[in-house]
PDB file of C-alpha atoms and ligand atoms in Angstrom:
ATOM      1  CA  MET A   1     -17.997   1.913 -21.380  1.00 90.00           C
ATOM      2  CA  THR A   2     -14.532   3.339 -20.769  1.00 96.00           C
ATOM      3  CA  VAL A   3     -12.252   2.466 -17.922  1.00 97.00           C
ATOM      4  CA  PHE A   4     -11.081   6.254 -16.577  1.00 98.00           C
ATOM      5  CA  LEU A   5      -8.322   6.750 -14.393  1.00 98.00           C
ATOM      6  CA  CYS A   6      -7.944   9.661 -11.747  1.00 98.00           C
ATOM      7  CA  THR A   7      -4.748  11.316 -12.352  1.00 98.00           C
ATOM      8  CA  ALA A   8      -4.318  12.113  -8.882  1.00 98.00           C
ATOM      9  CA  CYS A   9      -4.759   8.797  -7.019  1.00 98.00           C
ATOM     10  CA  GLY A  10      -5.000   6.446  -9.929  1.00 98.00           C
ATOM     11  CA  THR A  11      -8.567   4.919  -8.935  1.00 98.00           C
ATOM     12  CA  SER A  12     -10.121   3.449 -11.842  1.00 98.00           C
ATOM     13  CA  TYR A  13     -13.822   3.901 -12.703  1.00 98.00           C
ATOM     14  CA  ASP A  14     -16.183   2.588 -15.557  1.00 97.00           C
ATOM     15  CA  ALA A  15     -17.952   5.234 -17.191  1.00 96.00           C
ATOM     16  CA  PRO A  16     -19.246   6.656 -20.352  1.00 97.00           C
ATOM     17  CA  ARG A  17     -17.318   9.684 -20.158  1.00 97.00           C
ATOM     18  CA  PRO A  18     -14.924  10.980 -17.178  1.00 97.00           C
ATOM     19  CA  PRO A  19     -16.620  11.297 -13.948  1.00 97.00           C
ATOM     20  CA  GLU A  20     -17.351  14.389 -12.012  1.00 95.00           C
ATOM     21  CA  HIS A  21     -16.037  13.225  -8.674  1.00 97.00           C
ATOM     22  CA  CYS A  22     -13.479  10.832  -7.503  1.00 98.00           C
ATOM     23  CA  PRO A  23     -14.767   9.922  -3.777  1.00 98.00           C
ATOM     24  CA  ILE A  24     -10.938   8.618  -3.176  1.00 98.00           C
ATOM     25  CA  CYS A  25      -9.439  12.057  -3.551  1.00 98.00           C
ATOM     26  CA  GLU A  26     -12.542  13.820  -2.033  1.00 98.00           C
ATOM     27  CA  ASP A  27     -11.841  12.041   1.144  1.00 98.00           C
ATOM     28  CA  GLU A  28      -9.679  13.811   3.523  1.00 97.00           C
ATOM     29  CA  ARG A  29      -6.859  11.288   3.461  1.00 98.00           C
ATOM     30  CA  GLN A  30      -6.122  12.241  -0.297  1.00 98.00           C
ATOM     31  CA  PHE A  31      -6.865  15.506  -1.993  1.00 98.00           C
ATOM     32  CA  VAL A  32      -8.560  17.014  -5.301  1.00 98.00           C
ATOM     33  CA  PRO A  33      -5.581  18.999  -6.881  1.00 97.00           C
ATOM     34  CA  ALA A  34      -5.978  22.863  -6.710  1.00 97.00           C
ATOM     35  CA  SER A  35      -6.292  22.527 -10.620  1.00 96.00           C
ATOM     36  CA  GLY A  36      -9.236  20.171 -10.254  1.00 96.00           C
ATOM     37  CA  GLN A  37      -9.970  16.548 -11.036  1.00 97.00           C
ATOM     38  CA  SER A  38      -8.538  15.403 -14.183  1.00 98.00           C
ATOM     39  CA  TRP A  39      -8.704  11.856 -16.122  1.00 98.00           C
ATOM     40  CA  ILE A  40      -6.888   9.430 -18.450  1.00 98.00           C
ATOM     41  CA  THR A  41      -7.956   6.692 -19.923  1.00 97.00           C
ATOM     42  CA  ARG A  42      -6.569   3.226 -19.282  1.00 96.00           C
ATOM     43  CA  ASN A  43      -5.280   2.804 -23.099  1.00 94.00           C
ATOM     44  CA  ALA A  44      -3.698   6.390 -22.999  1.00 97.00           C
ATOM     45  CA  LEU A  45      -1.896   5.555 -19.568  1.00 97.00           C
ATOM     46  CA  GLY A  46       0.059   2.738 -21.243  1.00 95.00           C
ATOM     47  CA  ASP A  47       0.726   4.891 -24.248  1.00 95.00           C
ATOM     48  CA  ALA A  48       2.916   7.367 -22.186  1.00 93.00           C
ATOM     49  CA  HIS A  49       3.952   5.012 -19.555  1.00 98.00           C
ATOM     50  CA  ARG A  50       5.798   1.888 -18.636  1.00 98.00           C
ATOM     51  CA  ASN A  51       6.741  -0.204 -15.477  1.00 98.00           C
ATOM     52  CA  ALA A  52      10.399  -0.129 -14.244  1.00 98.00           C
ATOM     53  CA  TRP A  53      11.133  -3.219 -12.479  1.00 98.00           C
ATOM     54  CA  ARG A  54      13.887  -3.782  -9.318  1.00 98.00           C
ATOM     55  CA  ARG A  55      15.003  -6.864  -7.372  1.00 98.00           C
ATOM     56  CA  HIS A  56      15.151  -6.353  -3.723  1.00 98.00           C
ATOM     57  CA  GLU A  57      16.413  -9.789  -2.677  1.00 98.00           C
ATOM     58  CA  PRO A  58      15.738 -13.167  -3.605  1.00 98.00           C
ATOM     59  CA  GLY A  59      11.897 -13.569  -4.350  1.00 98.00           C
ATOM     60  CA  LEU A  60      11.170 -10.172  -4.210  1.00 98.00           C
ATOM     61  CA  LEU A  61      10.767  -7.669  -7.205  1.00 98.00           C
ATOM     62  CA  SER A  62       9.017  -4.282  -6.993  1.00 98.00           C
ATOM     63  CA  LEU A  63       7.384  -2.511 -10.008  1.00 98.00           C
ATOM     64  CA  GLN A  64       6.738   1.114 -10.394  1.00 98.00           C
ATOM     65  CA  THR A  65       5.235   3.312 -13.234  1.00 98.00           C
ATOM     66  CA  VAL A  66       7.807   5.669 -15.091  1.00 98.00           C
ATOM     67  CA  PRO A  67       7.253   8.573 -15.465  1.00 98.00           C
ATOM     68  CA  ALA A  68       5.544   8.696 -12.291  1.00 98.00           C
ATOM     69  CA  PHE A  69       1.865   8.648 -12.438  1.00 98.00           C
ATOM     70  CA  ALA A  70      -0.817   9.444  -9.514  1.00 98.00           C
ATOM     71  CA  ILE A  71       0.437   8.739  -5.941  1.00 98.00           C
ATOM     72  CA  ASN A  72       3.504   6.934  -7.507  1.00 98.00           C
ATOM     73  CA  GLN A  73       3.530   4.050  -5.211  1.00 98.00           C
ATOM     74  CA  ARG A  74       5.379   0.733  -6.096  1.00 98.00           C
ATOM     75  CA  ALA A  75       3.920  -2.506  -5.948  1.00 98.00           C
ATOM     76  CA  PHE A  76       5.849  -5.852  -5.114  1.00 99.00           C
ATOM     77  CA  LEU A  77       5.862  -9.230  -6.780  1.00 98.00           C
ATOM     78  CA  LEU A  78       6.460 -11.756  -4.227  1.00 98.00           C
ATOM     79  CA  ARG A  79       7.837 -15.402  -5.211  1.00 98.00           C
ATOM     80  CA  THR A  80       7.184 -18.131  -3.221  1.00 98.00           C
ATOM     81  CA  PRO A  81       7.535 -21.935  -4.150  1.00 97.00           C
ATOM     82  CA  THR A  82       3.805 -22.045  -3.645  1.00 97.00           C
ATOM     83  CA  GLY A  83       2.686 -19.247  -6.009  1.00 98.00           C
ATOM     84  CA  ASN A  84       3.314 -15.534  -6.450  1.00 98.00           C
ATOM     85  CA  VAL A  85       1.594 -12.666  -4.506  1.00 98.00           C
ATOM     86  CA  LEU A  86       0.973  -9.060  -5.802  1.00 99.00           C
ATOM     87  CA  TRP A  87       1.463  -6.784  -2.965  1.00 98.00           C
ATOM     88  CA  ASP A  88      -0.113  -3.559  -3.440  1.00 98.00           C
ATOM     89  CA  CYS A  89      -1.314  -2.671  -6.956  1.00 98.00           C
ATOM     90  CA  ILE A  90      -0.104   0.110  -9.754  1.00 98.00           C
ATOM     91  CA  ALA A  91      -2.821   1.227 -12.361  1.00 98.00           C
ATOM     92  CA  LEU A  92      -0.457   0.382 -15.497  1.00 98.00           C
ATOM     93  CA  LEU A  93      -1.050  -2.910 -16.397  1.00 98.00           C
ATOM     94  CA  ASP A  94       0.478  -3.008 -20.039  1.00 98.00           C
ATOM     95  CA  PRO A  95       1.291  -6.084 -22.246  1.00 97.00           C
ATOM     96  CA  ALA A  96       4.905  -6.205 -21.299  1.00 98.00           C
ATOM     97  CA  THR A  97       4.052  -6.085 -17.633  1.00 98.00           C
ATOM     98  CA  GLU A  98       1.505  -8.822 -18.086  1.00 98.00           C
ATOM     99  CA  GLU A  99       3.953 -10.911 -20.405  1.00 98.00           C
ATOM    100  CA  LEU A 100       6.681 -10.804 -17.555  1.00 98.00           C
ATOM    101  CA  VAL A 101       4.407 -11.668 -14.724  1.00 98.00           C
ATOM    102  CA  ARG A 102       2.987 -14.477 -16.593  1.00 98.00           C
ATOM    103  CA  GLY A 103       6.599 -15.735 -17.469  1.00 98.00           C
ATOM    104  CA  LEU A 104       7.376 -15.354 -13.688  1.00 98.00           C
ATOM    105  CA  GLY A 105       4.342 -18.172 -13.104  1.00 98.00           C
ATOM    106  CA  GLY A 106       1.564 -15.492 -12.708  1.00 98.00           C
ATOM    107  CA  LEU A 107      -0.480 -14.488  -9.685  1.00 98.00           C
ATOM    108  CA  SER A 108      -1.782 -16.970  -7.248  1.00 98.00           C
ATOM    109  CA  ALA A 109      -3.150 -14.010  -4.967  1.00 98.00           C
ATOM    110  CA  ILE A 110      -3.265 -10.184  -5.070  1.00 99.00           C
ATOM    111  CA  ALA A 111      -3.313  -8.310  -1.670  1.00 99.00           C
ATOM    112  CA  ILE A 112      -3.478  -4.563  -1.128  1.00 98.00           C
ATOM    113  CA  SER A 113      -2.907  -2.381   1.673  1.00 98.00           C
ATOM    114  CA  HIS A 114      -5.488   0.228   1.567  1.00 98.00           C
ATOM    115  CA  PRO A 115      -7.807   1.949  -0.785  1.00 98.00           C
ATOM    116  CA  HIS A 116      -5.291   4.621  -2.303  1.00 98.00           C
ATOM    117  CA  TYR A 117      -3.454   1.557  -3.887  1.00 98.00           C
ATOM    118  CA  TYR A 118      -6.919  -0.082  -5.457  1.00 98.00           C
ATOM    119  CA  THR A 119      -6.198   1.466  -8.730  1.00 98.00           C
ATOM    120  CA  THR A 120      -6.761  -1.337 -11.282  1.00 98.00           C
ATOM    121  CA  MET A 121      -7.179  -4.444  -9.039  1.00 98.00           C
ATOM    122  CA  GLN A 122     -10.097  -5.469 -11.289  1.00 98.00           C
ATOM    123  CA  ASP A 123      -7.884  -5.738 -14.320  1.00 98.00           C
ATOM    124  CA  TRP A 124      -4.755  -7.314 -12.626  1.00 98.00           C
ATOM    125  CA  ALA A 125      -7.287  -9.777 -11.285  1.00 98.00           C
ATOM    126  CA  ALA A 126      -9.166 -10.651 -14.360  1.00 98.00           C
ATOM    127  CA  ALA A 127      -5.960 -11.059 -16.243  1.00 98.00           C
ATOM    128  CA  PHE A 128      -4.177 -13.594 -13.901  1.00 98.00           C
ATOM    129  CA  GLU A 129      -7.432 -14.977 -12.701  1.00 98.00           C
ATOM    130  CA  ALA A 130      -6.301 -14.409  -9.026  1.00 98.00           C
ATOM    131  CA  PRO A 131      -8.181 -13.345  -5.982  1.00 98.00           C
ATOM    132  CA  VAL A 132      -7.925  -9.674  -4.564  1.00 98.00           C
ATOM    133  CA  HIS A 133      -7.833  -9.949  -0.631  1.00 98.00           C
ATOM    134  CA  LEU A 134      -8.975  -6.696   0.799  1.00 98.00           C
ATOM    135  CA  HIS A 135      -9.938  -5.930   4.187  1.00 98.00           C
ATOM    136  CA  ALA A 136     -13.767  -5.556   4.937  1.00 98.00           C
ATOM    137  CA  SER A 137     -13.264  -2.615   7.031  1.00 98.00           C
ATOM    138  CA  ASP A 138     -12.799  -0.838   3.975  1.00 98.00           C
ATOM    139  CA  ARG A 139     -15.186  -2.419   1.666  1.00 98.00           C
ATOM    140  CA  ASP A 140     -17.238   0.790   0.719  1.00 98.00           C
ATOM    141  CA  TRP A 141     -14.039   2.206  -1.146  1.00 98.00           C
ATOM    142  CA  VAL A 142     -14.270  -0.227  -3.988  1.00 98.00           C
ATOM    143  CA  MET A 143     -15.138   1.928  -6.987  1.00 97.00           C
ATOM    144  CA  ARG A 144     -15.442  -0.503  -9.712  1.00 97.00           C
ATOM    145  CA  PRO A 145     -17.118  -3.898  -8.307  1.00 93.00           C
ATOM    146  CA  THR A 146     -15.311  -6.927  -9.242  1.00 95.00           C
ATOM    147  CA  PRO A 147     -16.214 -10.615  -8.296  1.00 97.00           C
ATOM    148  CA  SER A 148     -12.369 -11.376  -7.824  1.00 98.00           C
ATOM    149  CA  VAL A 149     -12.448  -9.247  -4.407  1.00 98.00           C
ATOM    150  CA  ARG A 150     -12.575 -11.542  -1.322  1.00 98.00           C
ATOM    151  CA  PHE A 151     -12.926  -9.283   1.704  1.00 98.00           C
ATOM    152  CA  TRP A 152     -11.603 -10.978   4.811  1.00 98.00           C
ATOM    153  CA  GLU A 153     -12.599  -9.841   8.571  1.00 98.00           C
ATOM    154  CA  GLY A 154     -10.376  -9.963  11.932  1.00 98.00           C
ATOM    155  CA  GLU A 155      -6.756  -9.509  12.364  1.00 98.00           C
ATOM    156  CA  THR A 156      -5.066 -11.777  10.041  1.00 98.00           C
ATOM    157  CA  LEU A 157      -5.143 -13.909   6.856  1.00 98.00           C
ATOM    158  CA  ASP A 158      -3.037 -16.441   5.686  1.00 98.00           C
ATOM    159  CA  VAL A 159      -2.759 -16.026   1.805  1.00 98.00           C
ATOM    160  CA  LEU A 160      -0.064 -18.431   1.290  1.00 98.00           C
ATOM    161  CA  PRO A 161       2.083 -20.526   3.450  1.00 98.00           C
ATOM    162  CA  ALA A 162       4.382 -18.051   5.104  1.00 98.00           C
ATOM    163  CA  VAL A 163       2.363 -15.035   3.779  1.00 98.00           C
ATOM    164  CA  THR A 164       0.242 -13.636   6.159  1.00 98.00           C
ATOM    165  CA  LEU A 165      -1.826 -10.108   6.081  1.00 99.00           C
ATOM    166  CA  ILE A 166      -2.003  -8.265   9.276  1.00 99.00           C
ATOM    167  CA  ARG A 167      -4.946  -5.603   9.773  1.00 98.00           C
ATOM    168  CA  ALA A 168      -2.636  -3.167  11.201  1.00 98.00           C
ATOM    169  CA  GLY A 169      -5.540  -0.007  11.229  1.00 98.00           C
ATOM    170  CA  GLY A 170      -4.236   3.457  11.509  1.00 98.00           C
ATOM    171  CA  HIS A 171      -4.534   5.298   8.133  1.00 98.00           C
ATOM    172  CA  PHE A 172      -7.270   3.131   7.303  1.00 98.00           C
ATOM    173  CA  PRO A 173      -9.633   1.133   9.635  1.00 98.00           C
ATOM    174  CA  GLY A 174      -8.855  -1.752   7.216  1.00 98.00           C
ATOM    175  CA  GLY A 175      -5.116  -0.656   6.865  1.00 98.00           C
ATOM    176  CA  THR A 176      -3.167  -4.022   6.063  1.00 98.00           C
ATOM    177  CA  VAL A 177       0.652  -5.024   6.202  1.00 99.00           C
ATOM    178  CA  LEU A 178       2.045  -8.103   4.539  1.00 99.00           C
ATOM    179  CA  HIS A 179       4.337 -10.489   6.516  1.00 98.00           C
ATOM    180  CA  TRP A 180       6.600 -12.649   4.798  1.00 98.00           C
ATOM    181  CA  ALA A 181       8.184 -15.382   6.959  1.00 98.00           C
ATOM    182  CA  GLY A 182       9.931 -17.208   3.556  1.00 97.00           C
ATOM    183  CA  THR A 183      12.636 -14.724   3.053  1.00 98.00           C
ATOM    184  CA  ALA A 184      15.868 -16.608   1.928  1.00 97.00           C
ATOM    185  CA  ASP A 185      17.532 -15.617   4.971  1.00 97.00           C
ATOM    186  CA  GLY A 186      14.853 -16.770   7.058  1.00 97.00           C
ATOM    187  CA  ALA A 187      14.627 -13.403   8.887  1.00 98.00           C
ATOM    188  CA  GLY A 188      11.354 -12.268   7.454  1.00 98.00           C
ATOM    189  CA  ALA A 189      10.152  -8.931   5.924  1.00 98.00           C
ATOM    190  CA  LEU A 190       7.343  -6.820   6.251  1.00 98.00           C
ATOM    191  CA  LEU A 191       5.638  -5.185   3.383  1.00 98.00           C
ATOM    192  CA  ALA A 192       4.141  -2.004   4.703  1.00 98.00           C
ATOM    193  CA  GLY A 193       2.454   0.439   2.140  1.00 97.00           C
ATOM    194  CA  ASP A 194       1.978   3.634   3.837  1.00 95.00           C
ATOM    195  CA  ILE A 195       0.204   1.790   6.534  1.00 98.00           C
ATOM    196  CA  VAL A 196       3.695   1.955   8.329  1.00 98.00           C
ATOM    197  CA  GLN A 197       5.561   4.699   6.540  1.00 97.00           C
ATOM    198  CA  VAL A 198       9.477   4.323   6.459  1.00 97.00           C
ATOM    199  CA  THR A 199      11.002   7.967   6.875  1.00 96.00           C
ATOM    200  CA  PRO A 200      13.782   9.073   4.783  1.00 95.00           C
ATOM    201  CA  GLY A 201      16.650   7.924   7.176  1.00 95.00           C
ATOM    202  CA  ALA A 202      15.478   4.546   7.070  1.00 94.00           C
ATOM    203  CA  ARG A 203      15.411   4.360  10.724  1.00 96.00           C
ATOM    204  CA  ARG A 204      12.296   5.266  11.859  1.00 97.00           C
ATOM    205  CA  VAL A 205       8.635   4.891  10.425  1.00 98.00           C
ATOM    206  CA  SER A 206       5.770   6.901  11.283  1.00 98.00           C
ATOM    207  CA  PHE A 207       1.903   6.874  11.076  1.00 98.00           C
ATOM    208  CA  MET A 208      -0.476   9.034   9.867  1.00 97.00           C
ATOM    209  CA  TRP A 209      -4.183   9.551   9.299  1.00 98.00           C
ATOM    210  CA  SER A 210      -3.709  11.509   6.103  1.00 98.00           C
ATOM    211  CA  TYR A 211      -0.302  11.909   4.436  1.00 96.00           C
ATOM    212  CA  PRO A 212      -0.854  14.485   1.982  1.00 96.00           C
ATOM    213  CA  ASN A 213      -2.680  16.630   4.582  1.00 97.00           C
ATOM    214  CA  MET A 214      -0.520  16.101   7.222  1.00 96.00           C
ATOM    215  CA  MET A 215      -2.998  14.887   9.867  1.00 97.00           C
ATOM    216  CA  PRO A 216      -1.836  12.633  12.708  1.00 97.00           C
ATOM    217  CA  LEU A 217      -3.324   9.725  14.116  1.00 97.00           C
ATOM    218  CA  PRO A 218      -4.600   9.790  17.891  1.00 97.00           C
ATOM    219  CA  ALA A 219      -1.595   8.444  19.973  1.00 97.00           C
ATOM    220  CA  ALA A 220      -3.849   5.277  21.294  1.00 97.00           C
ATOM    221  CA  GLU A 221      -4.331   4.229  17.621  1.00 98.00           C
ATOM    222  CA  VAL A 222      -0.433   4.366  17.075  1.00 98.00           C
ATOM    223  CA  ARG A 223      -0.021   2.508  19.912  1.00 98.00           C
ATOM    224  CA  ARG A 224      -2.699   0.114  18.760  1.00 98.00           C
ATOM    225  CA  VAL A 225      -0.701  -0.452  15.485  1.00 98.00           C
ATOM    226  CA  ALA A 226       2.410  -1.030  17.324  1.00 98.00           C
ATOM    227  CA  GLU A 227       0.714  -3.686  19.499  1.00 98.00           C
ATOM    228  CA  ARG A 228      -0.732  -5.344  16.543  1.00 98.00           C
ATOM    229  CA  LEU A 229       2.519  -5.487  14.794  1.00 98.00           C
ATOM    230  CA  ALA A 230       4.589  -6.527  17.954  1.00 98.00           C
ATOM    231  CA  PRO A 231       4.065 -10.531  17.948  1.00 98.00           C
ATOM    232  CA  TRP A 232       5.664 -10.603  14.401  1.00 98.00           C
ATOM    233  CA  SER A 233       9.167 -11.497  13.583  1.00 98.00           C
ATOM    234  CA  TYR A 234      10.951  -9.871  10.878  1.00 98.00           C
ATOM    235  CA  ASP A 235      14.037  -7.863   9.619  1.00 98.00           C
ATOM    236  CA  ARG A 236      13.602  -5.570   6.618  1.00 98.00           C
ATOM    237  CA  ILE A 237      10.496  -3.070   5.900  1.00 98.00           C
ATOM    238  CA  TYR A 238       9.695  -2.198   2.617  1.00 98.00           C
ATOM    239  CA  GLY A 239       7.534   0.846   2.344  1.00 98.00           C
ATOM    240  CA  ALA A 240       5.331   1.893  -0.376  1.00 98.00           C
ATOM    241  CA  PHE A 241       7.836   4.595  -2.442  1.00 97.00           C
ATOM    242  CA  THR A 242      11.422   3.998  -3.715  1.00 96.00           C
ATOM    243  CA  GLY A 243      14.188   4.151  -1.246  1.00 95.00           C
ATOM    244  CA  GLN A 244      11.782   3.294   1.945  1.00 96.00           C
ATOM    245  CA  GLU A 245      13.588   0.270   2.796  1.00 97.00           C
ATOM    246  CA  VAL A 246      14.401  -0.403   6.664  1.00 98.00           C
ATOM    247  CA  ALA A 247      17.524  -2.707   6.247  1.00 97.00           C
ATOM    248  CA  ARG A 248      17.440  -4.560   9.645  1.00 97.00           C
ATOM    249  CA  ASP A 249      15.739  -4.184  13.230  1.00 98.00           C
ATOM    250  CA  GLY A 250      12.239  -3.633  11.920  1.00 98.00           C
ATOM    251  CA  PRO A 251      10.602  -4.784  14.952  1.00 98.00           C
ATOM    252  CA  ALA A 252      12.677  -2.440  17.402  1.00 98.00           C
ATOM    253  CA  ILE A 253      12.423   0.438  14.804  1.00 98.00           C
ATOM    254  CA  VAL A 254       8.572   0.085  14.858  1.00 98.00           C
ATOM    255  CA  ALA A 255       8.249  -0.206  18.610  1.00 98.00           C
ATOM    256  CA  ARG A 256      10.597   2.799  19.287  1.00 98.00           C
ATOM    257  CA  SER A 257       9.070   5.147  16.676  1.00 98.00           C
ATOM    258  CA  ALA A 258       5.632   4.486  17.768  1.00 98.00           C
ATOM    259  CA  ALA A 259       6.297   5.024  21.298  1.00 97.00           C
ATOM    260  CA  ARG A 260       7.942   8.503  20.336  1.00 96.00           C
ATOM    261  CA  TYR A 261       5.023   9.495  18.353  1.00 96.00           C
ATOM    262  CA  ALA A 262       2.583   8.652  21.189  1.00 96.00           C
ATOM    263  CA  GLU A 263       4.808  10.480  23.722  1.00 95.00           C
ATOM    264  CA  ILE A 264       4.997  13.653  21.639  1.00 94.00           C
ATOM    265  CA  LEU A 265       1.038  13.763  20.905  1.00 92.00           C
ATOM    266  CA  GLU A 266       0.286  12.931  24.697  1.00 91.00           C
ATOM    267  CA  ASP A 267       2.615  15.745  26.261  1.00 82.00           C
ATOM    268  CA  HIS A 268       3.314  18.561  24.237  1.00 62.00           C
ATOM    269  CA  ARG A 269       6.245  19.303  26.535  1.00 60.00           C
ATOM    270  CA  ALA A 270       8.224  16.336  24.799  1.00 57.00           C
ATOM    271  CA  GLY A 271       8.426  18.258  21.565  1.00 57.00           C
ATOM    272  CA  HIS A 272       9.828  21.493  23.294  1.00 57.00           C
ATOM    273  CA  THR A 273      12.936  19.865  24.699  1.00 57.00           C
ATOM    274  CA  ASN A 274      16.278  21.292  24.033  1.00 53.00           C
ATOM    275  CA  GLY A 275      19.439  19.591  22.742  1.00 57.00           C
ATOM    276  CA  PRO A 276      20.431  16.781  20.863  1.00 60.00           C
ATOM    277  CA  ALA A 277      18.429  13.717  20.722  1.00 53.00           C
ATOM    278  CA  GLU A 278      19.792  10.529  22.278  1.00 49.00           C
TER     279      GLU A 278
HETATM  280 ZN1   ZN B 301      -8.746  10.356  -7.332  1.00 84.88          ZN
HETATM  281 ZN1   ZN B 302      -2.368   6.310   1.517  1.00 84.88          ZN
END
């Protein structure tokens, strides 16, 4: 058996030859490229790529594969007094990354926002002997079974002190964000994946059923996502892609963005007003 990675989404499969299908890409929340599905072995990925690191604030690093691979999301390494958490996952776990993470104390837990970022979580979990916390609502999207997955149910899960997973829903029924109360300044941060999508100006966020196919969520579900996040206190929001960082006032931005989104969906006239926005 060889580990093959889908080059469109980064999902890994154990197979004797390249698979015919990638169910993650065939779902309408992802896409099969016009040129067809293609594959790379886990070893070949490491030959052509490396991971680049960035420090965002004390205790928070991100890592992202260069040149870009598949969806090109970043993962975060969250360092806390009681252990490190890998938030979201990327396909490339090369020897350099493994040695660096080990040097920082390894991983106590892995948590992933939704199936588009499951990638090679099985390999990360095995390398660091860490559990992978996934919301049970998305359990059918695990393409390589691993004993390391812990499916959690309900609305929140305390992973470590000051590190809580919140089921926000939206893009996937089990769509999860990570709340970190233990930032150095005490203000807190939200690691949002693309469950809460930070938009280019970093003063708004958005919520979609399918990002590549540009299919929105129902207004009622957007309101539910905002309601699930409303009780939480935080300042910064870190999204799945480079540059997606809300610097302050995260809760107000989420509340305002969700309200406006629902307003447009519920009343088409709201999208046809003239003049500058307030
Ligand atoms: Zn795929
Ligand atoms: Zn996604």
